[in-house]
mmCIF file with all atom_site columns, C-alpha atoms in Angstrom:
data_model
loop_
_atom_site.group_PDB
_atom_site.id
_atom_site.type_symbol
_atom_site.label_atom_id
_atom_site.label_alt_id
_atom_site.label_comp_id
_atom_site.label_asym_id
_atom_site.label_entity_id
_atom_site.label_seq_id
_atom_site.pdbx_PDB_ins_code
_atom_site.Cartn_x
_atom_site.Cartn_y
_atom_site.Cartn_z
_atom_site.occupancy
_atom_site.B_iso_or_equiv
_atom_site.pdbx_formal_charge
_atom_site.auth_seq_id
_atom_site.auth_comp_id
_atom_site.auth_asym_id
_atom_site.auth_atom_id
_atom_site.pdbx_PDB_model_num
ATOM 1   C CA . UNK P 1 1   ? 72.980 137.014 283.324 1.00 87.00 ? 1   UNK P CA 1
ATOM 2   C CA . UNK P 1 2   ? 70.101 138.769 285.259 1.00 90.00 ? 2   UNK P CA 1
ATOM 3   C CA . UNK P 1 3   ? 72.615 140.568 287.606 1.00 92.00 ? 3   UNK P CA 1
ATOM 4   C CA . UNK P 1 4   ? 72.346 144.104 285.868 1.00 89.00 ? 4   UNK P CA 1
ATOM 5   C CA . UNK P 1 5   ? 68.616 143.876 286.053 1.00 90.00 ? 5   UNK P CA 1
ATOM 6   C CA . UNK P 1 6   ? 68.620 143.086 289.142 1.00 92.00 ? 6   UNK P CA 1
ATOM 7   C CA . UNK P 1 7   ? 70.539 145.911 290.368 1.00 90.00 ? 7   UNK P CA 1
ATOM 8   C CA . UNK P 1 8   ? 68.709 148.238 288.318 1.00 89.00 ? 8   UNK P CA 1
ATOM 9   C CA . UNK P 1 9   ? 65.501 146.733 290.272 1.00 91.00 ? 9   UNK P CA 1
ATOM 10  C CA . UNK P 1 10  ? 67.473 147.675 293.428 1.00 88.00 ? 10  UNK P CA 1
ATOM 11  C CA . UNK P 1 11  ? 68.035 151.080 292.378 1.00 85.00 ? 11  UNK P CA 1
ATOM 12  C CA . UNK P 1 12  ? 64.496 151.893 291.411 1.00 86.00 ? 12  UNK P CA 1
ATOM 13  C CA . UNK P 1 13  ? 63.248 150.552 295.019 1.00 87.00 ? 13  UNK P CA 1
ATOM 14  C CA . UNK P 1 14  ? 65.792 152.516 296.426 1.00 80.00 ? 14  UNK P CA 1
ATOM 15  C CA . UNK P 1 15  ? 64.601 155.368 294.594 1.00 77.00 ? 15  UNK P CA 1
ATOM 16  C CA . UNK P 1 16  ? 61.334 155.039 295.017 1.00 80.00 ? 16  UNK P CA 1
ATOM 17  C CA . UNK P 1 17  ? 61.503 154.229 298.778 1.00 76.00 ? 17  UNK P CA 1
ATOM 18  C CA . UNK P 1 18  ? 63.474 157.894 298.758 1.00 67.00 ? 18  UNK P CA 1
ATOM 19  C CA . UNK P 1 19  ? 60.303 159.337 296.963 1.00 68.00 ? 19  UNK P CA 1
ATOM 20  C CA . UNK P 1 20  ? 57.931 157.992 299.230 1.00 71.00 ? 20  UNK P CA 1
ATOM 21  C CA . UNK P 1 21  ? 60.135 159.509 302.109 1.00 62.00 ? 21  UNK P CA 1
ATOM 22  C CA . UNK P 1 22  ? 59.981 162.811 300.669 1.00 58.00 ? 22  UNK P CA 1
ATOM 23  C CA . UNK P 1 23  ? 56.278 162.816 300.196 1.00 64.00 ? 23  UNK P CA 1
ATOM 24  C CA . UNK P 1 24  ? 55.883 162.115 303.722 1.00 61.00 ? 24  UNK P CA 1
ATOM 25  C CA . UNK P 1 25  ? 58.081 164.835 304.765 1.00 53.00 ? 25  UNK P CA 1
ATOM 26  C CA . UNK P 1 26  ? 56.017 167.108 302.466 1.00 52.00 ? 26  UNK P CA 1
ATOM 27  C CA . UNK P 1 27  ? 52.945 165.998 304.036 1.00 57.00 ? 27  UNK P CA 1
ATOM 28  C CA . UNK P 1 28  ? 53.858 166.631 307.537 1.00 51.00 ? 28  UNK P CA 1
ATOM 29  C CA . UNK P 1 29  ? 55.944 169.666 306.421 1.00 54.00 ? 29  UNK P CA 1
ATOM 30  C CA . UNK P 1 30  ? 59.170 168.875 307.838 1.00 52.00 ? 30  UNK P CA 1
ATOM 31  C CA . UNK P 1 31  ? 62.048 170.720 306.348 1.00 64.00 ? 31  UNK P CA 1
ATOM 32  C CA . UNK P 1 32  ? 64.066 169.412 303.361 1.00 71.00 ? 32  UNK P CA 1
ATOM 33  C CA . UNK P 1 33  ? 67.622 168.116 303.346 1.00 81.00 ? 33  UNK P CA 1
ATOM 34  C CA . UNK P 1 34  ? 69.387 169.774 300.758 1.00 88.00 ? 34  UNK P CA 1
ATOM 35  C CA . UNK P 1 35  ? 72.599 168.632 299.665 1.00 92.00 ? 35  UNK P CA 1
ATOM 36  C CA . UNK P 1 36  ? 75.467 169.610 297.169 1.00 94.00 ? 36  UNK P CA 1
ATOM 37  C CA . UNK P 1 37  ? 74.340 168.073 293.892 1.00 94.00 ? 37  UNK P CA 1
ATOM 38  C CA . UNK P 1 38  ? 76.125 167.441 290.956 1.00 94.00 ? 38  UNK P CA 1
ATOM 39  C CA . UNK P 1 39  ? 73.127 167.522 288.400 1.00 94.00 ? 39  UNK P CA 1
ATOM 40  C CA . UNK P 1 40  ? 75.120 165.582 285.378 1.00 94.00 ? 40  UNK P CA 1
ATOM 41  C CA . UNK P 1 41  ? 75.500 162.649 287.922 1.00 94.00 ? 41  UNK P CA 1
ATOM 42  C CA . UNK P 1 42  ? 72.259 162.594 289.256 1.00 94.00 ? 42  UNK P CA 1
ATOM 43  C CA . UNK P 1 43  ? 70.738 162.966 285.187 1.00 95.00 ? 43  UNK P CA 1
ATOM 44  C CA . UNK P 1 44  ? 73.087 159.846 284.535 1.00 94.00 ? 44  UNK P CA 1
ATOM 45  C CA . UNK P 1 45  ? 71.815 158.077 287.446 1.00 92.00 ? 45  UNK P CA 1
ATOM 46  C CA . UNK P 1 46  ? 68.292 158.416 286.252 1.00 92.00 ? 46  UNK P CA 1
ATOM 47  C CA . UNK P 1 47  ? 68.646 157.940 282.917 1.00 92.00 ? 47  UNK P CA 1
ATOM 48  C CA . UNK P 1 48  ? 67.719 154.106 282.957 1.00 89.00 ? 48  UNK P CA 1
ATOM 49  C CA . UNK P 1 49  ? 65.079 154.631 284.879 1.00 90.00 ? 49  UNK P CA 1
ATOM 50  C CA . UNK P 1 50  ? 63.632 157.650 282.597 1.00 92.00 ? 50  UNK P CA 1
ATOM 51  C CA . UNK P 1 51  ? 64.056 155.428 279.684 1.00 92.00 ? 51  UNK P CA 1
ATOM 52  C CA . UNK P 1 52  ? 62.058 152.852 280.916 1.00 90.00 ? 52  UNK P CA 1
ATOM 53  C CA . UNK P 1 53  ? 59.211 155.289 282.389 1.00 89.00 ? 53  UNK P CA 1
ATOM 54  C CA . UNK P 1 54  ? 58.634 157.023 279.202 1.00 91.00 ? 54  UNK P CA 1
ATOM 55  C CA . UNK P 1 55  ? 58.445 153.471 277.224 1.00 89.00 ? 55  UNK P CA 1
ATOM 56  C CA . UNK P 1 56  ? 60.249 152.363 273.744 1.00 90.00 ? 56  UNK P CA 1
ATOM 57  C CA . UNK P 1 57  ? 57.940 154.680 271.417 1.00 93.00 ? 57  UNK P CA 1
ATOM 58  C CA . UNK P 1 58  ? 59.567 157.704 272.560 1.00 94.00 ? 58  UNK P CA 1
ATOM 59  C CA . UNK P 1 59  ? 63.257 158.546 271.873 1.00 95.00 ? 59  UNK P CA 1
ATOM 60  C CA . UNK P 1 60  ? 65.266 159.855 275.124 1.00 96.00 ? 60  UNK P CA 1
ATOM 61  C CA . UNK P 1 61  ? 68.364 162.664 274.455 1.00 96.00 ? 61  UNK P CA 1
ATOM 62  C CA . UNK P 1 62  ? 70.369 163.567 277.118 1.00 96.00 ? 62  UNK P CA 1
ATOM 63  C CA . UNK P 1 63  ? 72.770 166.815 276.573 1.00 95.00 ? 63  UNK P CA 1
ATOM 64  C CA . UNK P 1 64  ? 75.155 167.614 279.162 1.00 94.00 ? 64  UNK P CA 1
ATOM 65  C CA . UNK P 1 65  ? 76.678 170.886 279.509 1.00 93.00 ? 65  UNK P CA 1
ATOM 66  C CA . UNK P 1 66  ? 80.094 171.754 280.884 1.00 91.00 ? 66  UNK P CA 1
ATOM 67  C CA . UNK P 1 67  ? 81.286 172.989 283.956 1.00 88.00 ? 67  UNK P CA 1
ATOM 68  C CA . UNK P 1 68  ? 78.113 173.115 285.667 1.00 91.00 ? 68  UNK P CA 1
ATOM 69  C CA . UNK P 1 69  ? 79.536 172.942 289.261 1.00 89.00 ? 69  UNK P CA 1
ATOM 70  C CA . UNK P 1 70  ? 76.707 172.011 292.016 1.00 94.00 ? 70  UNK P CA 1
ATOM 71  C CA . UNK P 1 71  ? 73.276 173.062 293.229 1.00 95.00 ? 71  UNK P CA 1
ATOM 72  C CA . UNK P 1 72  ? 71.929 172.833 296.250 1.00 94.00 ? 72  UNK P CA 1
ATOM 73  C CA . UNK P 1 73  ? 68.701 170.752 296.503 1.00 93.00 ? 73  UNK P CA 1
ATOM 74  C CA . UNK P 1 74  ? 67.295 168.106 298.016 1.00 90.00 ? 74  UNK P CA 1
ATOM 75  C CA . UNK P 1 75  ? 68.667 164.943 295.739 1.00 91.00 ? 75  UNK P CA 1
ATOM 76  C CA . UNK P 1 76  ? 64.871 162.852 296.378 1.00 86.00 ? 76  UNK P CA 1
ATOM 77  C CA . UNK P 1 77  ? 62.845 166.076 295.267 1.00 87.00 ? 77  UNK P CA 1
ATOM 78  C CA . UNK P 1 78  ? 65.129 166.709 292.548 1.00 92.00 ? 78  UNK P CA 1
ATOM 79  C CA . UNK P 1 79  ? 64.416 163.370 291.186 1.00 91.00 ? 79  UNK P CA 1
ATOM 80  C CA . UNK P 1 80  ? 60.808 163.788 291.663 1.00 87.00 ? 80  UNK P CA 1
ATOM 81  C CA . UNK P 1 81  ? 61.112 167.082 289.787 1.00 91.00 ? 81  UNK P CA 1
ATOM 82  C CA . UNK P 1 82  ? 62.402 165.185 286.616 1.00 94.00 ? 82  UNK P CA 1
ATOM 83  C CA . UNK P 1 83  ? 60.049 162.247 286.824 1.00 92.00 ? 83  UNK P CA 1
ATOM 84  C CA . UNK P 1 84  ? 57.143 164.477 286.848 1.00 89.00 ? 84  UNK P CA 1
ATOM 85  C CA . UNK P 1 85  ? 58.436 166.310 284.294 1.00 93.00 ? 85  UNK P CA 1
ATOM 86  C CA . UNK P 1 86  ? 59.540 163.398 282.132 1.00 94.00 ? 86  UNK P CA 1
ATOM 87  C CA . UNK P 1 87  ? 55.906 161.495 283.107 1.00 90.00 ? 87  UNK P CA 1
ATOM 88  C CA . UNK P 1 88  ? 54.278 164.554 281.588 1.00 89.00 ? 88  UNK P CA 1
ATOM 89  C CA . UNK P 1 89  ? 55.991 164.670 278.476 1.00 92.00 ? 89  UNK P CA 1
ATOM 90  C CA . UNK P 1 90  ? 55.382 160.931 277.964 1.00 93.00 ? 90  UNK P CA 1
ATOM 91  C CA . UNK P 1 91  ? 51.424 161.619 278.094 1.00 91.00 ? 91  UNK P CA 1
ATOM 92  C CA . UNK P 1 92  ? 52.006 164.542 275.982 1.00 90.00 ? 92  UNK P CA 1
ATOM 93  C CA . UNK P 1 93  ? 53.382 162.321 273.188 1.00 93.00 ? 93  UNK P CA 1
ATOM 94  C CA . UNK P 1 94  ? 51.060 159.150 273.117 1.00 90.00 ? 94  UNK P CA 1
ATOM 95  C CA . UNK P 1 95  ? 52.063 158.189 269.249 1.00 90.00 ? 95  UNK P CA 1
ATOM 96  C CA . UNK P 1 96  ? 55.991 158.664 270.246 1.00 91.00 ? 96  UNK P CA 1
ATOM 97  C CA . UNK P 1 97  ? 58.430 161.718 269.876 1.00 94.00 ? 97  UNK P CA 1
ATOM 98  C CA . UNK P 1 98  ? 61.562 162.632 271.566 1.00 95.00 ? 98  UNK P CA 1
ATOM 99  C CA . UNK P 1 99  ? 62.243 163.304 275.346 1.00 96.00 ? 99  UNK P CA 1
ATOM 100 C CA . UNK P 1 100 ? 65.182 165.795 275.463 1.00 97.00 ? 100 UNK P CA 1
ATOM 101 C CA . UNK P 1 101 ? 66.590 166.607 278.871 1.00 97.00 ? 101 UNK P CA 1
ATOM 102 C CA . UNK P 1 102 ? 69.567 169.776 277.944 1.00 97.00 ? 102 UNK P CA 1
ATOM 103 C CA . UNK P 1 103 ? 71.745 171.184 280.974 1.00 96.00 ? 103 UNK P CA 1
ATOM 104 C CA . UNK P 1 104 ? 74.047 174.131 280.765 1.00 95.00 ? 104 UNK P CA 1
ATOM 105 C CA . UNK P 1 105 ? 74.810 176.927 283.057 1.00 94.00 ? 105 UNK P CA 1
ATOM 106 C CA . UNK P 1 106 ? 73.427 180.701 283.005 1.00 91.00 ? 106 UNK P CA 1
ATOM 107 C CA . UNK P 1 107 ? 74.849 184.210 284.133 1.00 91.00 ? 107 UNK P CA 1
ATOM 108 C CA . UNK P 1 108 ? 72.500 187.155 284.797 1.00 89.00 ? 108 UNK P CA 1
ATOM 109 C CA . UNK P 1 109 ? 74.616 190.157 285.224 1.00 89.00 ? 109 UNK P CA 1
ATOM 110 C CA . UNK P 1 110 ? 71.370 191.959 286.248 1.00 89.00 ? 110 UNK P CA 1
ATOM 111 C CA . UNK P 1 111 ? 67.851 191.053 287.242 1.00 87.00 ? 111 UNK P CA 1
ATOM 112 C CA . UNK P 1 112 ? 66.342 189.806 284.458 1.00 87.00 ? 112 UNK P CA 1
ATOM 113 C CA . UNK P 1 113 ? 61.961 188.657 283.849 1.00 83.00 ? 113 UNK P CA 1
ATOM 114 C CA . UNK P 1 114 ? 62.021 185.161 282.582 1.00 79.00 ? 114 UNK P CA 1
ATOM 115 C CA . UNK P 1 115 ? 58.420 184.634 281.079 1.00 73.00 ? 115 UNK P CA 1
ATOM 116 C CA . UNK P 1 116 ? 56.593 185.749 284.453 1.00 74.00 ? 116 UNK P CA 1
ATOM 117 C CA . UNK P 1 117 ? 59.272 184.995 286.886 1.00 78.00 ? 117 UNK P CA 1
ATOM 118 C CA . UNK P 1 118 ? 61.352 188.023 287.833 1.00 84.00 ? 118 UNK P CA 1
ATOM 119 C CA . UNK P 1 119 ? 65.071 185.799 288.105 1.00 87.00 ? 119 UNK P CA 1
ATOM 120 C CA . UNK P 1 120 ? 67.897 187.680 290.321 1.00 89.00 ? 120 UNK P CA 1
ATOM 121 C CA . UNK P 1 121 ? 71.137 188.498 289.029 1.00 91.00 ? 121 UNK P CA 1
ATOM 122 C CA . UNK P 1 122 ? 73.541 185.384 289.765 1.00 92.00 ? 122 UNK P CA 1
ATOM 123 C CA . UNK P 1 123 ? 75.063 182.199 288.104 1.00 93.00 ? 123 UNK P CA 1
ATOM 124 C CA . UNK P 1 124 ? 72.427 179.395 287.602 1.00 94.00 ? 124 UNK P CA 1
ATOM 125 C CA . UNK P 1 125 ? 72.374 175.943 286.592 1.00 95.00 ? 125 UNK P CA 1
ATOM 126 C CA . UNK P 1 126 ? 69.503 175.807 283.686 1.00 95.00 ? 126 UNK P CA 1
ATOM 127 C CA . UNK P 1 127 ? 67.903 172.216 283.566 1.00 96.00 ? 127 UNK P CA 1
ATOM 128 C CA . UNK P 1 128 ? 65.489 172.308 280.161 1.00 96.00 ? 128 UNK P CA 1
ATOM 129 C CA . UNK P 1 129 ? 63.150 169.412 279.994 1.00 96.00 ? 129 UNK P CA 1
ATOM 130 C CA . UNK P 1 130 ? 61.608 169.608 276.130 1.00 96.00 ? 130 UNK P CA 1
ATOM 131 C CA . UNK P 1 131 ? 59.169 167.311 274.392 1.00 95.00 ? 131 UNK P CA 1
ATOM 132 C CA . UNK P 1 132 ? 57.956 166.833 270.887 1.00 94.00 ? 132 UNK P CA 1
ATOM 133 C CA . UNK P 1 133 ? 54.269 166.410 271.736 1.00 91.00 ? 133 UNK P CA 1
ATOM 134 C CA . UNK P 1 134 ? 51.071 168.129 271.662 1.00 90.00 ? 134 UNK P CA 1
ATOM 135 C CA . UNK P 1 135 ? 51.760 171.205 273.434 1.00 89.00 ? 135 UNK P CA 1
ATOM 136 C CA . UNK P 1 136 ? 49.868 173.221 275.625 1.00 88.00 ? 136 UNK P CA 1
ATOM 137 C CA . UNK P 1 137 ? 46.917 175.722 274.567 1.00 84.00 ? 137 UNK P CA 1
ATOM 138 C CA . UNK P 1 138 ? 47.805 179.346 275.221 1.00 83.00 ? 138 UNK P CA 1
ATOM 139 C CA . UNK P 1 139 ? 44.835 179.743 277.480 1.00 80.00 ? 139 UNK P CA 1
ATOM 140 C CA . UNK P 1 140 ? 46.073 177.089 279.901 1.00 80.00 ? 140 UNK P CA 1
ATOM 141 C CA . UNK P 1 141 ? 49.814 178.049 280.096 1.00 76.00 ? 141 UNK P CA 1
ATOM 142 C CA . UNK P 1 142 ? 48.860 180.657 283.012 1.00 76.00 ? 142 UNK P CA 1
ATOM 143 C CA . UNK P 1 143 ? 47.614 178.076 285.089 1.00 73.00 ? 143 UNK P CA 1
ATOM 144 C CA . UNK P 1 144 ? 49.611 174.465 284.909 1.00 77.00 ? 144 UNK P CA 1
ATOM 145 C CA . UNK P 1 145 ? 51.333 175.143 287.937 1.00 76.00 ? 145 UNK P CA 1
ATOM 146 C CA . UNK P 1 146 ? 48.095 175.722 289.953 1.00 75.00 ? 146 UNK P CA 1
ATOM 147 C CA . UNK P 1 147 ? 47.066 172.564 292.298 1.00 70.00 ? 147 UNK P CA 1
ATOM 148 C CA . UNK P 1 148 ? 44.779 170.281 291.025 1.00 67.00 ? 148 UNK P CA 1
ATOM 149 C CA . UNK P 1 149 ? 44.380 171.953 287.548 1.00 65.00 ? 149 UNK P CA 1
ATOM 150 C CA . UNK P 1 150 ? 45.158 169.318 284.821 1.00 69.00 ? 150 UNK P CA 1
ATOM 151 C CA . UNK P 1 151 ? 44.957 169.168 280.794 1.00 67.00 ? 151 UNK P CA 1
ATOM 152 C CA . UNK P 1 152 ? 44.571 165.412 280.637 1.00 63.00 ? 152 UNK P CA 1
ATOM 153 C CA . UNK P 1 153 ? 41.074 164.736 281.118 1.00 54.00 ? 153 UNK P CA 1
ATOM 154 C CA . UNK P 1 154 ? 40.927 162.774 278.301 1.00 50.00 ? 154 UNK P CA 1
ATOM 155 C CA . UNK P 1 155 ? 43.346 159.994 279.560 1.00 49.00 ? 155 UNK P CA 1
ATOM 156 C CA . UNK P 1 156 ? 41.472 157.699 281.999 1.00 47.00 ? 156 UNK P CA 1
ATOM 157 C CA . UNK P 1 157 ? 43.369 157.550 285.709 1.00 46.00 ? 157 UNK P CA 1
ATOM 158 C CA . UNK P 1 158 ? 45.867 160.263 284.583 1.00 51.00 ? 158 UNK P CA 1
ATOM 159 C CA . UNK P 1 159 ? 45.746 164.254 285.352 1.00 53.00 ? 159 UNK P CA 1
ATOM 160 C CA . UNK P 1 160 ? 45.431 164.362 289.491 1.00 55.00 ? 160 UNK P CA 1
ATOM 161 C CA . UNK P 1 161 ? 46.889 168.053 288.406 1.00 58.00 ? 161 UNK P CA 1
ATOM 162 C CA . UNK P 1 162 ? 49.594 168.004 291.385 1.00 67.00 ? 162 UNK P CA 1
ATOM 163 C CA . UNK P 1 163 ? 52.674 166.738 289.105 1.00 76.00 ? 163 UNK P CA 1
ATOM 164 C CA . UNK P 1 164 ? 53.294 170.570 287.879 1.00 83.00 ? 164 UNK P CA 1
ATOM 165 C CA . UNK P 1 165 ? 52.435 172.086 291.081 1.00 80.00 ? 165 UNK P CA 1
ATOM 166 C CA . UNK P 1 166 ? 54.628 169.719 292.944 1.00 81.00 ? 166 UNK P CA 1
ATOM 167 C CA . UNK P 1 167 ? 57.547 170.782 290.544 1.00 86.00 ? 167 UNK P CA 1
ATOM 168 C CA . UNK P 1 168 ? 56.790 174.359 291.240 1.00 86.00 ? 168 UNK P CA 1
ATOM 169 C CA . UNK P 1 169 ? 56.837 173.912 294.831 1.00 83.00 ? 169 UNK P CA 1
ATOM 170 C CA . UNK P 1 170 ? 60.313 172.296 294.583 1.00 85.00 ? 170 UNK P CA 1
ATOM 171 C CA . UNK P 1 171 ? 61.661 174.680 292.328 1.00 88.00 ? 171 UNK P CA 1
ATOM 172 C CA . UNK P 1 172 ? 60.854 177.507 294.423 1.00 86.00 ? 172 UNK P CA 1
ATOM 173 C CA . UNK P 1 173 ? 61.822 175.933 297.983 1.00 84.00 ? 173 UNK P CA 1
ATOM 174 C CA . UNK P 1 174 ? 65.384 175.507 296.483 1.00 87.00 ? 174 UNK P CA 1
ATOM 175 C CA . UNK P 1 175 ? 65.608 179.016 295.385 1.00 89.00 ? 175 UNK P CA 1
ATOM 176 C CA . UNK P 1 176 ? 65.283 178.696 291.893 1.00 92.00 ? 176 UNK P CA 1
ATOM 177 C CA . UNK P 1 177 ? 62.881 179.842 288.743 1.00 92.00 ? 177 UNK P CA 1
ATOM 178 C CA . UNK P 1 178 ? 60.901 177.402 286.270 1.00 92.00 ? 178 UNK P CA 1
ATOM 179 C CA . UNK P 1 179 ? 59.671 179.085 282.917 1.00 91.00 ? 179 UNK P CA 1
ATOM 180 C CA . UNK P 1 180 ? 57.514 176.897 280.208 1.00 91.00 ? 180 UNK P CA 1
ATOM 181 C CA . UNK P 1 181 ? 57.277 177.871 276.286 1.00 91.00 ? 181 UNK P CA 1
ATOM 182 C CA . UNK P 1 182 ? 54.816 176.091 274.539 1.00 89.00 ? 182 UNK P CA 1
ATOM 183 C CA . UNK P 1 183 ? 52.486 176.045 271.593 1.00 85.00 ? 183 UNK P CA 1
ATOM 184 C CA . UNK P 1 184 ? 49.971 173.857 270.409 1.00 88.00 ? 184 UNK P CA 1
ATOM 185 C CA . UNK P 1 185 ? 51.541 170.997 267.929 1.00 86.00 ? 185 UNK P CA 1
ATOM 186 C CA . UNK P 1 186 ? 55.283 172.276 268.909 1.00 88.00 ? 186 UNK P CA 1
ATOM 187 C CA . UNK P 1 187 ? 55.554 170.124 271.747 1.00 92.00 ? 187 UNK P CA 1
ATOM 188 C CA . UNK P 1 188 ? 56.358 172.107 275.263 1.00 93.00 ? 188 UNK P CA 1
ATOM 189 C CA . UNK P 1 189 ? 59.614 173.084 276.728 1.00 95.00 ? 189 UNK P CA 1
ATOM 190 C CA . UNK P 1 190 ? 60.369 173.466 280.697 1.00 94.00 ? 190 UNK P CA 1
ATOM 191 C CA . UNK P 1 191 ? 63.325 175.614 281.941 1.00 95.00 ? 191 UNK P CA 1
ATOM 192 C CA . UNK P 1 192 ? 64.738 175.465 285.244 1.00 95.00 ? 192 UNK P CA 1
ATOM 193 C CA . UNK P 1 193 ? 67.221 178.040 286.629 1.00 95.00 ? 193 UNK P CA 1
ATOM 194 C CA . UNK P 1 194 ? 68.805 176.426 290.284 1.00 95.00 ? 194 UNK P CA 1
ATOM 195 C CA . UNK P 1 195 ? 71.241 178.444 291.720 1.00 94.00 ? 195 UNK P CA 1
ATOM 196 C CA . UNK P 1 196 ? 74.802 177.415 291.296 1.00 94.00 ? 196 UNK P CA 1
ATOM 197 C CA . UNK P 1 197 ? 76.472 176.782 294.947 1.00 92.00 ? 197 UNK P CA 1
ATOM 198 C CA . UNK P 1 198 ? 80.024 179.241 294.889 1.00 80.00 ? 198 UNK P CA 1
ATOM 199 C CA . UNK P 1 199 ? 82.686 177.855 296.110 1.00 67.00 ? 199 UNK P CA 1
#
């Protein structure tokens, strides 16, 4: 009867070991190990972990786009990026809410400005992580990707200020872009564009 739970524990232990390996590699400035990754499969595999991570008071939705293709990214770094965004969303919804991850494709025929980012023309896989939490104050929006900057001072033991900085670093190292859209009381939406690998 405990087989499913044991397999989940094993999977989570392997994922944790992989994340530790990535952190050690990052601290030693070792190169990433990018692979062709199917984001739909990766998110499906992570969904059980994410549900346990965010807790029972938060509803989790995963909405898959069609024909995403693959992206070239270090799988451990991709997992870390999604986990960091999910933890941030959880902390923004202490009274419960909804965390939604949506995937899709985006084709830019010409370079485009997305928020503060200038995104070159090309085909991208889009991953959006949205929450229904407290939102981010306008004065913080320009600083949230800075190392050691945190909006969680009121939460004991939380808010090292490295979560979003790490996400930003992974996205940029992968050749991608990230944009945040948020207003106080209306939640936050982080949209990541990763270059699609052309066959």
